[in-house]
Short mmCIF file of C-alpha atoms in Angstrom, two decimals:
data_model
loop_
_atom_site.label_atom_id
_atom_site.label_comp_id
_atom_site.label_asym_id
_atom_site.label_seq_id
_atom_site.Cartn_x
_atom_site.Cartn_y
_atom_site.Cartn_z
CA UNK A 27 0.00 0.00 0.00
CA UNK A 28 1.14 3.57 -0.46
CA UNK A 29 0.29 7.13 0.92
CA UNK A 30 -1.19 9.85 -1.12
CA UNK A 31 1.27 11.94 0.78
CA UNK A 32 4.12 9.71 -0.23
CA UNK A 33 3.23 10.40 -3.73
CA UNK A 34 2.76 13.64 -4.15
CA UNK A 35 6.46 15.55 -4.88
CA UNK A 36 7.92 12.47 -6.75
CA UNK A 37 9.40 12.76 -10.18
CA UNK A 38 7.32 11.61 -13.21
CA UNK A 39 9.59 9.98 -15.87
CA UNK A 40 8.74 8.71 -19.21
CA UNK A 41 9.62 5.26 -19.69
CA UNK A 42 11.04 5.20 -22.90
CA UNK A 43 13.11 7.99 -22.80
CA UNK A 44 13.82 8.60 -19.05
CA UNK A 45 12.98 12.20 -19.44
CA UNK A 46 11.51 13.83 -16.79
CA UNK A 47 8.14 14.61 -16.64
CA UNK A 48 7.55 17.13 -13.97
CA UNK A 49 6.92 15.83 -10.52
CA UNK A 50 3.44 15.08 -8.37
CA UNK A 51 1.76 18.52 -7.41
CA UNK A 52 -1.71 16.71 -6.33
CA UNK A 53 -4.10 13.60 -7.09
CA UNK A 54 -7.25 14.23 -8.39
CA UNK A 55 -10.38 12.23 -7.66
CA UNK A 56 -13.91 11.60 -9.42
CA UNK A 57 -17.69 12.32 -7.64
CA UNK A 58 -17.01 8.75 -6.45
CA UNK A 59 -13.61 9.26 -5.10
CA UNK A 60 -12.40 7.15 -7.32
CA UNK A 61 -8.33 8.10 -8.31
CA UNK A 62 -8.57 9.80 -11.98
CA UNK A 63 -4.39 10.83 -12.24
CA UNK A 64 -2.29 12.87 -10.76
CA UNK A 65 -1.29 16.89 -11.07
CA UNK A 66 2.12 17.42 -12.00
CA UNK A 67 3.74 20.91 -11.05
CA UNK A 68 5.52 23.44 -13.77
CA UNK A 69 4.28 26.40 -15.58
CA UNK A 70 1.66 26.27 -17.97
CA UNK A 71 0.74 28.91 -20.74
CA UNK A 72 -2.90 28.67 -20.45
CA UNK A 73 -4.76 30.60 -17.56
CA UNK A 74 -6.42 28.01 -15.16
CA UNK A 75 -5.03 24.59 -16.52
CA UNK A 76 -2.53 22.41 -14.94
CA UNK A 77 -0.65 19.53 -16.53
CA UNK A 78 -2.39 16.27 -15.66
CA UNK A 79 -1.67 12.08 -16.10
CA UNK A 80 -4.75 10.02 -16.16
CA UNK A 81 -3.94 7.41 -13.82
CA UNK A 82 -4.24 4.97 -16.64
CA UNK A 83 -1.21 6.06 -18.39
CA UNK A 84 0.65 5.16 -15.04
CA UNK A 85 2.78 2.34 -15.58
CA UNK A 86 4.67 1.68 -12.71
CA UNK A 87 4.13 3.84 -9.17
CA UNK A 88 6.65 3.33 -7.12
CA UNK A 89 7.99 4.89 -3.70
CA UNK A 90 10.23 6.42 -5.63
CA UNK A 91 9.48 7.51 -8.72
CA UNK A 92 6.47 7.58 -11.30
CA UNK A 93 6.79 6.25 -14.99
CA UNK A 94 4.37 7.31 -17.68
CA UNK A 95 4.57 5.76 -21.47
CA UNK A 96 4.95 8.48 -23.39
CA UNK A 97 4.98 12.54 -23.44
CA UNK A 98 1.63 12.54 -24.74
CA UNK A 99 0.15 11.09 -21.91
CA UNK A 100 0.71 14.72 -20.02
CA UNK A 101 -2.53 16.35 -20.60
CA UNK A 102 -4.12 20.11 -19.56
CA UNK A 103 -7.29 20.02 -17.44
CA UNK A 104 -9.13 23.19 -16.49
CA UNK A 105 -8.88 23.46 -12.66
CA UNK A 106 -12.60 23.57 -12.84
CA UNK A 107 -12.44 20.25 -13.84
CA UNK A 108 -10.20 18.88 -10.87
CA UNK A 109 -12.96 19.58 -8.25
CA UNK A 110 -11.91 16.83 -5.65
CA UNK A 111 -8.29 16.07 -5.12
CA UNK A 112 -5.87 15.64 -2.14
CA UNK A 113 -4.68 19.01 -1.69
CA UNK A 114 -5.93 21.52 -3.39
CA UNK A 115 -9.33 21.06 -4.95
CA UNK A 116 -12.63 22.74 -4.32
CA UNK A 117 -13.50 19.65 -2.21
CA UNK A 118 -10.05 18.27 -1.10
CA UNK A 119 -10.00 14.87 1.05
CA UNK A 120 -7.03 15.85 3.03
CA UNK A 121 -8.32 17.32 6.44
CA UNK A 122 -12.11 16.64 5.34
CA UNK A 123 -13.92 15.30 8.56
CA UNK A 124 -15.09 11.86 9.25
CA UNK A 125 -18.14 11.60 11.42
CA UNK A 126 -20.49 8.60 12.52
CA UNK A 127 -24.26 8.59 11.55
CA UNK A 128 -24.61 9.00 15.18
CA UNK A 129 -23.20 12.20 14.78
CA UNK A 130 -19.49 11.31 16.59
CA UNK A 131 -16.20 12.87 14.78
CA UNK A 132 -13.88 10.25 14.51
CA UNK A 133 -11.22 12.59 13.07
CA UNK A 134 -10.13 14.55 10.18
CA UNK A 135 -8.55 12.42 7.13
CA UNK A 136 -4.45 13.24 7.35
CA UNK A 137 -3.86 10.60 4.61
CA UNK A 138 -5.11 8.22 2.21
CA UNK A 139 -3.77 4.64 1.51
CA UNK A 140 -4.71 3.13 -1.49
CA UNK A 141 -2.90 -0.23 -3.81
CA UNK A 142 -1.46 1.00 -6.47
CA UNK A 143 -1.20 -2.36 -8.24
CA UNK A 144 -5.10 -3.08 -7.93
CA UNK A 145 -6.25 -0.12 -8.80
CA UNK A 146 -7.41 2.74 -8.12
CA UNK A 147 -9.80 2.44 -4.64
CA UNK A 148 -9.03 3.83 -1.76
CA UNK A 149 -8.21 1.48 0.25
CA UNK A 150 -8.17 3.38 4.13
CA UNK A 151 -8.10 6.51 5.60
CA UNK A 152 -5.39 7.90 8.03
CA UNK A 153 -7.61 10.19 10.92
CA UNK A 154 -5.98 12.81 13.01
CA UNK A 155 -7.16 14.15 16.19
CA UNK A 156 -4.65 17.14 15.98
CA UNK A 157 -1.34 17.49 16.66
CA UNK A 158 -0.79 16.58 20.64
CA UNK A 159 -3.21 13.93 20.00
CA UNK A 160 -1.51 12.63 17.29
CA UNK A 161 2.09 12.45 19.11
CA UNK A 162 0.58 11.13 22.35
CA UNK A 163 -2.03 8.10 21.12
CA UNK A 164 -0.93 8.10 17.43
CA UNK A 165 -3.11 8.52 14.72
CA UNK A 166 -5.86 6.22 13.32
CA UNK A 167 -6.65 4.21 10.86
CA UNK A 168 -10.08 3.63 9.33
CA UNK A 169 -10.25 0.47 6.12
CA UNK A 170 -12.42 2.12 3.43
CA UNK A 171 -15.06 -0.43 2.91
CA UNK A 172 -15.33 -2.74 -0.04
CA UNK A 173 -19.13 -1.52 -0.74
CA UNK A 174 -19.02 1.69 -1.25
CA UNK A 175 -22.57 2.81 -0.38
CA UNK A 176 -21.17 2.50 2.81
CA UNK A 177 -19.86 5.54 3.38
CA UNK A 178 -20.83 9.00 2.65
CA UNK A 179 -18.22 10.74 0.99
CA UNK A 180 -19.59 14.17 0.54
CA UNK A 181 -18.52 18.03 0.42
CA UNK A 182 -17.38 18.30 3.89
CA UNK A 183 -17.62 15.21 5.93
CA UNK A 184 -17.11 11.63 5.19
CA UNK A 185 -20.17 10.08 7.03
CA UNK A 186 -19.97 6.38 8.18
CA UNK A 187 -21.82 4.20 9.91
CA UNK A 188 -21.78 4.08 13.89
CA UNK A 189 -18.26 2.51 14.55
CA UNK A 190 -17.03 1.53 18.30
CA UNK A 191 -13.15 2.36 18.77
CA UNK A 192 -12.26 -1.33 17.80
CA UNK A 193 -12.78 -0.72 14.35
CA UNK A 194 -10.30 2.05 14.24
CA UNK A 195 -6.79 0.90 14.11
CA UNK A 196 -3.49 2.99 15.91
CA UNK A 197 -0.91 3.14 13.29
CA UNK A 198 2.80 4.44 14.14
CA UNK A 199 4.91 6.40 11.61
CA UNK A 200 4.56 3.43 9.36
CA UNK A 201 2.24 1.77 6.89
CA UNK A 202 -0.45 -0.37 8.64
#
């Protein structure tokens, strides 16, 4: 499994060549939070576009480095377009809260895991209670669930259904 967070700031490369791409500014999501690509940094001549990679045209995502096939895989979106992403969309996951159907904040998402080999779903959630929490109990992990009417992943919450504590997992600096 990998982290958004480990993602975003690697290099891109294409494969063929071994020229660099541009490296991973943001990922960008679909109404079903579903991974569509990633946003790659570097100026762009056209007001309100950034470059983009579908996630399709990922071949291999490693910790270290992405590789894409070809230059033509790098794409402009409108920004409009990129509505939910990681970081910096009009609806971004990171920090979004998580609260029960009972009404109970379990946290705020700090991370997203997802398996970059079976796809795209997101595969758990990494919940913060803040900073002090955070260093003192560690922060928590929540499995995204395989049906996913499930949960509610809306504007500004992800809603759930009522969870007791066991289902939420301590995770140290690691992977879980």
């Amino acid at each position: 499994m990998l982290k958004l967070q480990q993602i975003i700031g690697l290099p891109v490369y294409i494969a063929h060549s071994g020229a660099h791409a541009g490296k991973v500014r943001d990922v960008w999501f679909d109404e079903h939070w579903m991974l569509q690509g990633f946003v790659l940094d570097g100026w762009n001549w056209k007001p309100r576009t950034v470059c983009t990679v579908l996630w399709e045209d990922v071949l291999v995502c490693g910790a270290d480095c992405l590789f894409i096939g070809s230059k033509e895989a790098i794409g402009l979106r409108r920004l409009s377009s990129l509505q939910r992403s990681f970081l910096n969309g009009c609806v971004r996951l990171k920090d979004l809260p998580v609260v029960t159907a009972e009404g109970k904040q379990l946290g705020r998402v700090s991370d997203v895991y997802f398996n970059p080999i079976m796809g795209t779903q997101v595969v758990g959630y990494e919940l913060t209670d803040g900073f002090l929490s955070d260093l003192m109990d560690g922060r928590r992990w929540l499995r995204a669930p395989r049906d996913p009417d499930v949960f509610l992943l809306g504007e500004d919450a992800i809603v759930v259904p009522p969870l007791d504590e066991s289902a939420l997992e301590r995770v140290a600096a690691s992977d879980p």
